Amino acid sequence: MPIDEYRNHDEIYRSILNLPALTYCKMNLKRRYDYSGNPTVRMLHVTSPLEEIVILQALDYDDIIGLLACAPHLKRLDFNFSKCRDNLPAIDSTIVSLRLTHLTVDMGLTPFDHFERITTNLLSHLQVLHISVKQNKKYLDANRWEQLISSSMPHLRIFDLNYSYHIYGIYTEWNLADCNETLRKFSSLFWAQHKWYFEYQLAVKDYEGEMCFFSVNPYR
């Protein structure tokens, strides 16, 4: 369902979420930047039977929480996370869906603590996580991931991480030693027990290149 830029996204979301037999939806709405305190989805006060949603445009934090509140049966969610304000409100886990089992998300440049805010108390039933991220080195903190998965995603079976860092100029956060040390930390007992394995690629020429860190055979 591709939809061109439309100022009243509330009407579009309400029409979709009110369909009584709709369990799957894939949509693409052009992003409306509105941080006025009136989130697009959260104000709808509707209940949808949707079980799987794929949203191709970027969603902000409030929209995500609104979707989870409007779709209590939601099990699969695929979206891009847009950068949002720093003062994220607390999540009331009593009004949002706790049934998500599959999450595919492109975090882009969004800080890791924003992802943690969504994860904590909301993804306790999650079994499959596909996450892509750029530049932010904190997403490659193996100990932080271990704590987050152990405390908030205890049923996780598939962890598919794709990280990329564009290198430009003489100064960079990555060199060969950094990559090897990161890989070593993602090879501890915790990761071995879950059979989650990783590799990296580092290509630099004339002070420009890319470092990629990614899961290997995440479906094993």
Coordinates of N, CA and C in Angstrom, one line a residue:
M1 N 0.8 -1.2 0.0 CA 0.0 0.0 0.0 C 0.9 1.2 0.0
P2 N 1.4 1.7 -1.2 CA 2.2 2.9 -1.2 C 1.2 4.1 -1.2
I3 N 1.6 5.1 -0.3 CA 0.7 6.3 -0.2 C 1.6 7.5 -0.2
D4 N 1.4 8.4 -1.1 CA 2.2 9.6 -1.2 C 2.0 10.5 0.0
E5 N 2.8 11.5 0.1 CA 2.7 12.4 1.3 C 1.3 12.9 1.6
Y6 N 0.9 12.7 2.8 CA -0.4 13.0 3.2 C -0.4 13.6 4.6
R7 N -1.0 14.8 4.7 CA -0.8 15.5 6.0 C -1.5 14.8 7.1
N8 N -2.7 14.3 6.9 CA -3.4 13.7 8.0 C -3.2 12.2 8.0
H9 N -2.1 11.8 8.6 CA -1.8 10.3 8.7 C -2.7 9.6 9.7
D10 N -3.3 10.4 10.6 CA -4.3 9.8 11.5 C -5.4 9.1 10.8
E11 N -5.9 9.7 9.7 CA -7.0 9.2 9.0 C -6.6 7.9 8.3
I12 N -5.4 7.8 7.7 CA -4.9 6.6 7.1 C -4.7 5.5 8.0
Y13 N -4.0 5.8 9.1 CA -3.8 4.7 10.1 C -5.2 4.2 10.7
R14 N -6.1 5.1 11.0 CA -7.4 4.8 11.5 C -8.1 3.8 10.5
S15 N -8.1 4.2 9.3 CA -8.8 3.3 8.3 C -8.2 1.9 8.2
I16 N -6.9 1.8 8.3 CA -6.2 0.5 8.2 C -6.5 -0.3 9.5
L17 N -6.3 0.4 10.6 CA -6.4 -0.3 11.9 C -7.8 -0.7 12.3
N18 N -8.8 -0.1 11.6 CA -10.2 -0.4 11.9 C -10.7 -1.5 11.0
L19 N -9.9 -2.0 10.0 CA -10.4 -3.1 9.2 C -10.5 -4.4 10.0
P20 N -11.7 -5.0 10.1 CA -12.0 -6.0 11.1 C -11.3 -7.4 10.8
A21 N -11.0 -7.6 9.5 CA -10.4 -8.9 9.2 C -8.9 -8.8 8.8
L22 N -8.3 -7.7 8.9 CA -7.0 -7.5 8.4 C -6.0 -8.0 9.4
T23 N -5.2 -9.0 9.0 CA -4.1 -9.5 9.9 C -2.7 -9.2 9.4
Y24 N -2.6 -8.8 8.1 CA -1.3 -8.5 7.6 C -1.4 -7.2 6.8
C25 N -0.4 -6.3 7.0 CA -0.4 -5.1 6.2 C 1.0 -4.6 5.9
K26 N 1.3 -4.2 4.7 CA 2.5 -3.6 4.3 C 2.2 -2.2 3.7
M27 N 2.8 -1.2 4.3 CA 2.5 0.2 3.8 C 3.8 1.0 3.7
N28 N 3.6 2.1 2.9 CA 4.7 3.0 2.8 C 4.1 4.4 2.7
L29 N 4.2 5.2 3.8 CA 3.8 6.6 3.8 C 5.0 7.5 3.9
K30 N 4.9 8.6 3.2 CA 6.1 9.5 3.3 C 6.1 10.1 4.8
R31 N 7.2 10.2 5.3 CA 7.4 10.6 6.7 C 6.9 12.0 7.0
R32 N 6.1 12.1 8.0 CA 5.7 13.4 8.5 C 6.4 13.8 9.8
Y33 N 7.3 14.8 9.7 CA 8.0 15.1 10.9 C 7.2 16.0 11.8
D34 N 6.8 15.5 12.9 CA 5.9 16.2 13.8 C 6.3 15.7 15.3
Y35 N 7.0 16.5 16.0 CA 7.4 16.2 17.3 C 6.7 17.2 18.3
S36 N 5.4 17.5 17.9 CA 4.7 18.5 18.7 C 4.0 17.9 19.9
G37 N 4.2 16.6 20.2 CA 3.6 16.0 21.3 C 2.3 15.3 21.0
N38 N 1.9 15.3 19.7 CA 0.7 14.6 19.2 C 1.1 13.5 18.3
P39 N 1.6 12.4 18.8 CA 2.0 11.3 17.9 C 0.9 10.8 17.0
T40 N 1.3 10.4 15.8 CA 0.4 10.0 14.8 C -0.5 8.9 15.1
V41 N 0.0 7.8 15.7 CA -0.7 6.6 16.0 C -1.3 6.5 17.4
R42 N -0.6 7.0 18.3 CA -1.0 6.8 19.7 C -2.3 7.4 20.1
M43 N -2.8 8.4 19.4 CA -4.0 9.1 19.7 C -5.2 8.5 19.1
L44 N -5.1 7.4 18.4 CA -6.2 6.8 17.7 C -7.2 6.1 18.6
H45 N -6.8 5.4 19.6 CA -7.7 4.7 20.5 C -8.5 3.7 19.8
V46 N -7.9 2.9 18.9 CA -8.6 1.8 18.2 C -7.9 0.5 18.6
T47 N -8.6 -0.6 18.3 CA -8.0 -2.0 18.5 C -8.0 -2.7 17.2
S48 N -6.9 -3.2 16.7 CA -6.8 -3.8 15.4 C -6.4 -5.3 15.6
P49 N -7.0 -6.2 14.7 CA -6.6 -7.6 14.7 C -5.3 -7.9 14.1
L50 N -4.5 -6.9 13.6 CA -3.3 -7.1 12.9 C -2.3 -8.0 13.7
E51 N -1.7 -8.9 12.9 CA -0.7 -9.8 13.5 C 0.7 -9.5 12.9
E52 N 0.7 -8.9 11.8 CA 2.0 -8.6 11.1 C 2.0 -7.3 10.4
I53 N 2.9 -6.4 10.6 CA 3.0 -5.1 9.9 C 4.4 -4.9 9.4
V54 N 4.4 -4.5 8.1 CA 5.7 -4.0 7.5 C 5.5 -2.6 7.1
I55 N 6.3 -1.7 7.7 CA 6.1 -0.3 7.4 C 7.5 0.2 6.8
L56 N 7.4 0.7 5.6 CA 8.7 1.0 4.9 C 9.2 2.3 5.2
Q57 N 8.4 3.3 5.7 CA 8.9 4.6 6.0 C 9.4 4.6 7.5
A58 N 10.2 5.6 7.8 CA 10.7 5.7 9.2 C 9.6 6.0 10.2
L59 N 9.6 5.3 11.3 CA 8.7 5.6 12.4 C 9.5 6.2 13.6
D60 N 8.9 7.1 14.3 CA 9.5 7.6 15.5 C 9.1 6.8 16.7
Y61 N 9.6 7.1 17.8 CA 9.4 6.3 19.1 C 7.9 6.3 19.4
D62 N 7.2 7.5 19.3 CA 5.8 7.5 19.7 C 4.9 6.7 18.8
D63 N 5.2 6.7 17.5 CA 4.5 5.9 16.5 C 4.6 4.4 16.8
I64 N 5.8 4.0 17.2 CA 6.0 2.6 17.5 C 5.2 2.1 18.7
I65 N 5.2 2.9 19.8 CA 4.5 2.6 21.0 C 3.0 2.7 20.7
G66 N 2.6 3.6 19.8 CA 1.2 3.7 19.4 C 0.7 2.5 18.7
L67 N 1.5 2.0 17.8 CA 1.2 0.8 17.0 C 1.0 -0.4 18.0
L68 N 1.9 -0.6 18.9 CA 1.9 -1.7 19.8 C 0.6 -1.6 20.7
A69 N 0.2 -0.3 21.0 CA -1.0 -0.2 21.8 C -2.3 -0.5 21.0
C70 N -2.3 -0.1 19.7 CA -3.5 -0.3 18.9 C -3.6 -1.7 18.3
A71 N -2.5 -2.5 18.3 CA -2.5 -3.8 17.8 C -2.0 -4.8 18.8
P72 N -2.9 -5.2 19.8 CA -2.5 -6.0 20.9 C -2.1 -7.5 20.4
H73 N -2.5 -7.9 19.2 CA -2.2 -9.2 18.7 C -1.0 -9.3 17.8
L74 N -0.3 -8.1 17.7 CA 0.8 -8.0 16.8 C 1.9 -9.0 17.2
K75 N 2.4 -9.8 16.2 CA 3.5 -10.8 16.5 C 4.7 -10.5 15.7
R76 N 4.5 -9.8 14.5 CA 5.7 -9.6 13.6 C 5.6 -8.1 13.2
L77 N 6.8 -7.4 13.4 CA 6.9 -6.0 13.1 C 8.2 -5.7 12.3
D78 N 8.1 -5.0 11.2 CA 9.2 -4.6 10.4 C 9.2 -3.1 10.1
F79 N 10.2 -2.4 10.5 CA 10.1 -0.9 10.3 C 11.5 -0.3 10.4
N80 N 11.6 0.9 10.0 CA 12.8 1.7 10.1 C 12.6 2.7 11.2
F81 N 13.6 2.8 12.1 CA 13.5 3.8 13.2 C 14.1 5.1 12.8
S82 N 13.4 6.2 13.0 CA 13.9 7.5 12.8 C 14.4 8.1 14.0
K83 N 15.4 9.0 13.8 CA 16.0 9.7 15.0 C 14.9 10.5 15.7
C84 N 14.8 10.5 17.0 CA 13.8 11.2 17.7 C 14.4 12.0 18.8
R85 N 13.6 12.6 19.6 CA 14.0 13.5 20.7 C 14.8 12.6 21.7
D86 N 15.6 13.3 22.5 CA 16.4 12.6 23.5 C 15.6 12.2 24.8
N87 N 14.6 13.0 25.1 CA 13.8 12.8 26.4 C 12.7 11.9 26.1
L88 N 13.0 10.6 25.9 CA 12.0 9.6 25.6 C 11.1 9.4 26.8
P89 N 9.8 9.4 26.6 CA 8.9 9.1 27.8 C 9.0 7.6 28.2
A90 N 8.6 7.4 29.4 CA 8.6 6.0 29.9 C 7.5 5.2 29.2
I91 N 7.7 3.9 29.0 CA 6.7 3.1 28.4 C 5.8 2.4 29.4
D92 N 4.5 2.5 29.2 CA 3.6 1.8 30.1 C 3.3 0.4 29.5
S93 N 3.9 -0.6 30.0 CA 3.8 -2.0 29.4 C 2.4 -2.5 29.6
T94 N 1.5 -1.9 30.3 CA 0.2 -2.4 30.5 C -0.7 -2.1 29.4
I95 N -0.3 -1.1 28.5 CA -1.2 -0.7 27.4 C -0.7 -1.1 26.0
V96 N 0.5 -1.8 26.0 CA 1.0 -2.1 24.7 C 1.2 -3.6 24.5
S97 N 1.3 -4.0 23.3 CA 1.4 -5.5 23.0 C 2.7 -6.1 23.5
L98 N 2.5 -7.2 24.1 CA 3.7 -8.0 24.6 C 3.8 -9.3 23.9
R99 N 3.2 -9.4 22.7 CA 3.2 -10.6 22.0 C 4.2 -10.7 20.8
L100 N 4.9 -9.7 20.6 CA 5.9 -9.7 19.5 C 6.9 -10.8 19.6
T101 N 6.9 -11.6 18.5 CA 7.9 -12.7 18.5 C 9.0 -12.5 17.4
H102 N 8.7 -11.6 16.4 CA 9.6 -11.4 15.3 C 9.7 -9.9 15.1
L103 N 10.9 -9.4 15.2 CA 11.2 -7.9 15.0 C 12.3 -7.7 14.0
T104 N 12.0 -7.0 12.9 CA 13.0 -6.6 12.0 C 13.1 -5.1 12.0
V105 N 14.2 -4.5 12.3 CA 14.3 -3.1 12.5 C 15.7 -2.5 12.0
D106 N 15.6 -1.4 11.2 CA 16.8 -0.7 10.8 C 16.9 0.5 11.7
M107 N 17.9 0.5 12.6 CA 18.0 1.6 13.6 C 18.7 2.8 13.0
G108 N 19.4 2.6 11.8 CA 20.1 3.7 11.2 C 21.2 4.3 12.2
L109 N 21.1 5.6 12.5 CA 22.0 6.2 13.4 C 21.5 6.4 14.8
T110 N 20.3 5.8 15.1 CA 19.7 6.0 16.4 C 20.5 5.4 17.5
P111 N 20.6 6.1 18.6 CA 21.4 5.6 19.8 C 20.9 4.3 20.3
F112 N 21.9 3.5 20.8 CA 21.6 2.2 21.4 C 20.6 2.3 22.5
D113 N 20.7 3.3 23.4 CA 19.8 3.4 24.5 C 18.3 3.6 24.1
H114 N 18.1 4.2 22.9 CA 16.7 4.2 22.4 C 16.2 2.9 22.1
F115 N 17.0 2.0 21.5 CA 16.6 0.6 21.2 C 16.4 -0.1 22.6
E116 N 17.2 0.1 23.5 CA 17.0 -0.5 24.8 C 15.7 -0.1 25.5
R117 N 15.3 1.2 25.3 CA 14.1 1.6 25.9 C 12.9 0.9 25.3
I118 N 12.9 0.6 24.0 CA 11.8 -0.2 23.4 C 11.9 -1.6 23.8
T119 N 13.1 -2.1 24.0 CA 13.2 -3.6 24.3 C 12.8 -3.9 25.7
T120 N 13.2 -3.1 26.6 CA 13.0 -3.4 28.1 C 11.5 -3.5 28.3
N121 N 11.0 -4.6 28.8 CA 9.6 -4.8 29.2 C 8.7 -5.0 28.1
L122 N 9.1 -4.9 26.8 CA 8.2 -5.0 25.7 C 8.5 -6.2 24.8
L123 N 9.7 -6.8 24.9 CA 10.0 -7.8 23.9 C 10.3 -9.1 24.7
S124 N 9.6 -9.4 25.7 CA 9.9 -10.6 26.6 C 9.6 -11.9 25.8
H125 N 8.7 -11.8 24.8 CA 8.4 -13.0 24.0 C 9.1 -13.1 22.7
L126 N 10.0 -12.2 22.4 CA 10.7 -12.1 21.2 C 11.6 -13.4 20.9
Q127 N 11.4 -13.9 19.7 CA 12.2 -15.1 19.3 C 13.2 -14.8 18.2
V128 N 12.9 -13.8 17.4 CA 13.7 -13.6 16.2 C 13.9 -12.0 16.1
L129 N 15.2 -11.7 16.1 CA 15.6 -10.2 15.9 C 16.5 -10.0 14.8
H130 N 16.1 -9.2 13.8 CA 17.0 -8.8 12.7 C 17.2 -7.3 12.9
I131 N 18.4 -6.9 13.2 CA 18.7 -5.4 13.4 C 19.8 -4.9 12.6
S132 N 19.6 -3.8 11.9 CA 20.7 -3.2 11.2 C 21.0 -1.8 11.8
V133 N 22.2 -1.4 11.7 CA 22.6 -0.1 12.4 C 23.9 0.4 11.7
K134 N 24.0 1.7 11.7 CA 25.2 2.4 11.1 C 25.9 3.3 12.1
Q135 N 27.2 3.2 12.0 CA 28.1 4.2 12.6 C 28.2 4.0 14.2
N136 N 27.1 3.9 14.9 CA 27.1 3.9 16.3 C 27.8 2.7 16.9
K137 N 29.0 2.9 17.4 CA 29.9 1.8 17.9 C 29.3 1.1 19.1
K138 N 28.4 1.7 19.8 CA 27.9 1.1 21.1 C 27.1 -0.1 20.8
Y139 N 26.6 -0.3 19.5 CA 25.8 -1.5 19.2 C 26.7 -2.7 19.1
L140 N 28.0 -2.5 19.2 CA 29.0 -3.6 19.2 C 29.6 -3.9 20.6
D141 N 28.8 -3.5 21.6 CA 29.2 -3.8 23.0 C 28.6 -5.2 23.3
A142 N 29.5 -6.2 23.2 CA 29.0 -7.6 23.4 C 28.4 -7.8 24.8
N143 N 29.0 -7.2 25.8 CA 28.5 -7.3 27.2 C 27.2 -6.7 27.4
R144 N 27.0 -5.5 26.8 CA 25.7 -4.8 26.8 C 24.6 -5.6 26.2
W145 N 24.9 -6.2 25.0 CA 23.9 -7.1 24.4 C 23.6 -8.3 25.2
E146 N 24.6 -8.9 25.8 CA 24.4 -10.1 26.6 C 23.4 -9.8 27.8
Q147 N 23.6 -8.7 28.4 CA 22.8 -8.3 29.5 C 21.4 -8.0 29.1
L148 N 21.2 -7.3 27.9 CA 19.9 -6.9 27.4 C 19.1 -8.2 27.0
I149 N 19.8 -9.1 26.3 CA 19.1 -10.3 25.8 C 18.7 -11.2 27.0
S150 N 19.6 -11.3 28.0 CA 19.3 -12.2 29.1 C 18.2 -11.6 30.0
S151 N 18.1 -10.3 30.1 CA 17.1 -9.7 31.0 C 15.8 -9.4 30.3
S152 N 15.8 -9.1 29.0 CA 14.6 -8.6 28.3 C 14.1 -9.5 27.2
M153 N 15.0 -10.4 26.6 CA 14.6 -11.2 25.5 C 15.1 -12.7 25.8
P154 N 14.6 -13.3 26.8 CA 15.1 -14.6 27.2 C 14.7 -15.7 26.3
H155 N 13.8 -15.5 25.4 CA 13.4 -16.6 24.4 C 14.0 -16.4 23.0
L156 N 14.9 -15.5 22.9 CA 15.5 -15.2 21.6 C 16.2 -16.4 21.0
R157 N 15.8 -16.8 19.8 CA 16.5 -17.9 19.1 C 17.4 -17.5 18.0
I158 N 17.0 -16.4 17.3 CA 17.7 -15.9 16.2 C 18.1 -14.5 16.4
F159 N 19.4 -14.2 16.4 CA 19.9 -12.9 16.5 C 20.8 -12.5 15.3
D160 N 20.2 -11.7 14.5 CA 20.8 -11.3 13.2 C 21.2 -9.8 13.2
L161 N 22.5 -9.6 13.4 CA 23.0 -8.2 13.6 C 23.8 -7.9 12.3
N162 N 23.5 -6.7 11.8 CA 24.3 -6.2 10.7 C 24.7 -4.7 11.0
Y163 N 26.0 -4.5 11.1 CA 26.5 -3.2 11.5 C 27.5 -2.7 10.4
S164 N 27.4 -1.5 10.1 CA 28.3 -0.9 9.1 C 28.8 0.5 9.6
Y165 N 30.0 0.7 9.3 CA 30.7 2.0 9.7 C 31.4 2.5 8.5
H166 N 31.1 3.7 8.0 CA 31.8 4.3 6.9 C 33.0 5.0 7.4
I167 N 34.1 4.7 6.9 CA 35.4 5.3 7.3 C 35.8 6.4 6.3
Y168 N 36.1 7.6 6.8 CA 36.5 8.7 6.0 C 37.5 9.5 6.8
G169 N 38.6 9.9 6.1 CA 39.6 10.7 6.8 C 40.6 9.8 7.5
I170 N 41.6 10.5 8.1 CA 42.7 9.7 8.7 C 42.3 9.2 10.1
Y171 N 41.3 9.8 10.7 CA 40.9 9.4 12.1 C 39.7 8.5 11.9
T172 N 39.7 7.4 12.6 CA 38.6 6.4 12.6 C 38.6 5.7 13.9
E173 N 37.4 5.2 14.2 CA 37.2 4.4 15.4 C 37.6 2.9 15.2
W174 N 37.9 2.6 14.0 CA 38.2 1.1 13.7 C 39.5 0.9 13.0
N175 N 40.2 -0.1 13.5 CA 41.4 -0.6 12.9 C 41.4 -2.1 13.0
L176 N 42.4 -2.8 12.5 CA 42.3 -4.2 12.6 C 42.3 -4.8 14.0
A177 N 43.1 -4.2 14.9 CA 43.1 -4.6 16.3 C 41.7 -4.4 16.9
D178 N 41.0 -3.3 16.7 CA 39.7 -3.1 17.2 C 38.7 -4.1 16.7
C179 N 38.8 -4.5 15.4 CA 37.9 -5.5 14.9 C 38.1 -6.8 15.5
N180 N 39.3 -7.2 15.7 CA 39.6 -8.5 16.3 C 39.2 -8.6 17.7
E181 N 39.4 -7.5 18.4 CA 38.9 -7.5 19.8 C 37.4 -7.5 20.0
T182 N 36.7 -6.9 19.1 CA 35.2 -6.9 19.1 C 34.8 -8.3 18.8
L183 N 35.4 -9.0 17.8 CA 35.0 -10.3 17.4 C 35.3 -11.3 18.6
R184 N 36.4 -11.1 19.3 CA 36.7 -11.9 20.4 C 35.6 -11.8 21.5
K185 N 35.2 -10.6 21.8 CA 34.1 -10.4 22.8 C 32.8 -11.1 22.4
F186 N 32.5 -11.1 21.1 CA 31.3 -11.8 20.6 C 31.5 -13.3 20.4
S187 N 32.6 -13.8 21.0 CA 32.9 -15.2 20.9 C 32.9 -15.9 22.3
S188 N 32.4 -15.2 23.2 CA 32.5 -15.7 24.6 C 31.5 -16.9 24.8
L189 N 31.4 -17.4 26.0 CA 30.6 -18.6 26.2 C 29.1 -18.3 25.9
F190 N 28.6 -17.1 26.3 CA 27.2 -16.8 26.0 C 26.9 -16.9 24.6
W191 N 27.7 -16.4 23.7 CA 27.4 -16.4 22.3 C 27.6 -17.8 21.7
A192 N 28.6 -18.5 22.2 CA 28.8 -19.9 21.7 C 27.6 -20.8 22.1
Q193 N 27.1 -20.6 23.4 CA 26.0 -21.5 23.8 C 24.7 -21.2 23.0
H194 N 24.5 -20.0 22.5 CA 23.4 -19.7 21.6 C 23.7 -20.0 20.2
K195 N 24.9 -20.4 19.9 CA 25.3 -20.7 18.5 C 25.1 -19.5 17.6
W196 N 25.5 -18.3 18.1 CA 25.4 -17.1 17.4 C 26.9 -16.7 17.0
Y197 N 27.2 -16.7 15.8 CA 28.6 -16.4 15.3 C 28.6 -15.2 14.4
F198 N 29.8 -14.6 14.4 CA 29.9 -13.3 13.7 C 31.3 -13.2 12.9
E199 N 31.3 -12.4 12.0 CA 32.5 -12.1 11.2 C 32.5 -10.6 10.9
Y200 N 33.7 -10.1 10.5 CA 33.8 -8.7 10.1 C 34.5 -8.6 8.8
Q201 N 34.3 -7.5 8.1 CA 35.1 -7.1 6.9 C 35.6 -5.7 7.1
L202 N 36.8 -5.5 6.8 CA 37.4 -4.1 6.9 C 38.1 -3.8 5.6
A203 N 37.7 -2.8 4.9 CA 38.3 -2.4 3.7 C 38.6 -0.9 3.7
V204 N 39.8 -0.5 3.7 CA 40.2 0.9 3.7 C 41.2 1.2 2.6
K205 N 41.0 2.3 1.9 CA 42.0 2.7 0.9 C 42.0 4.2 0.8
D206 N 43.1 4.8 0.9 CA 43.3 6.2 0.9 C 42.4 6.9 1.9
Y207 N 42.4 6.4 3.1 CA 41.7 6.9 4.3 C 40.2 6.9 4.1
E208 N 39.7 6.0 3.2 CA 38.2 5.9 3.1 C 37.9 4.4 2.9
G209 N 36.8 4.0 3.5 CA 36.4 2.6 3.3 C 35.2 2.3 4.2
E210 N 35.1 1.0 4.6 CA 33.9 0.6 5.4 C 34.3 -0.6 6.2
M211 N 33.8 -0.6 7.4 CA 33.9 -1.7 8.3 C 32.5 -2.3 8.5
C212 N 32.4 -3.6 8.3 CA 31.1 -4.3 8.5 C 31.3 -5.4 9.5
F213 N 30.3 -5.5 10.4 CA 30.3 -6.6 11.4 C 28.9 -7.2 11.3
F214 N 28.9 -8.6 11.1 CA 27.6 -9.2 10.8 C 27.5 -10.6 11.3
S215 N 26.2 -11.0 11.5 CA 26.0 -12.4 11.9 C 26.2 -13.4 10.8
V216 N 26.7 -14.6 11.2 CA 26.9 -15.6 10.2 C 26.0 -16.8 10.4
N217 N 25.2 -17.2 9.4 CA 24.3 -18.2 9.5 C 23.3 -18.1 10.7
P218 N 22.6 -17.0 10.8 CA 21.8 -16.7 12.0 C 20.6 -17.7 12.1
Y219 N 20.3 -18.4 11.0 CA 19.1 -19.3 11.1 C 19.5 -20.8 11.5
R220 N 20.7 -21.0 11.9 CA 21.2 -22.3 12.2 C 20.4 -22.9 13.4

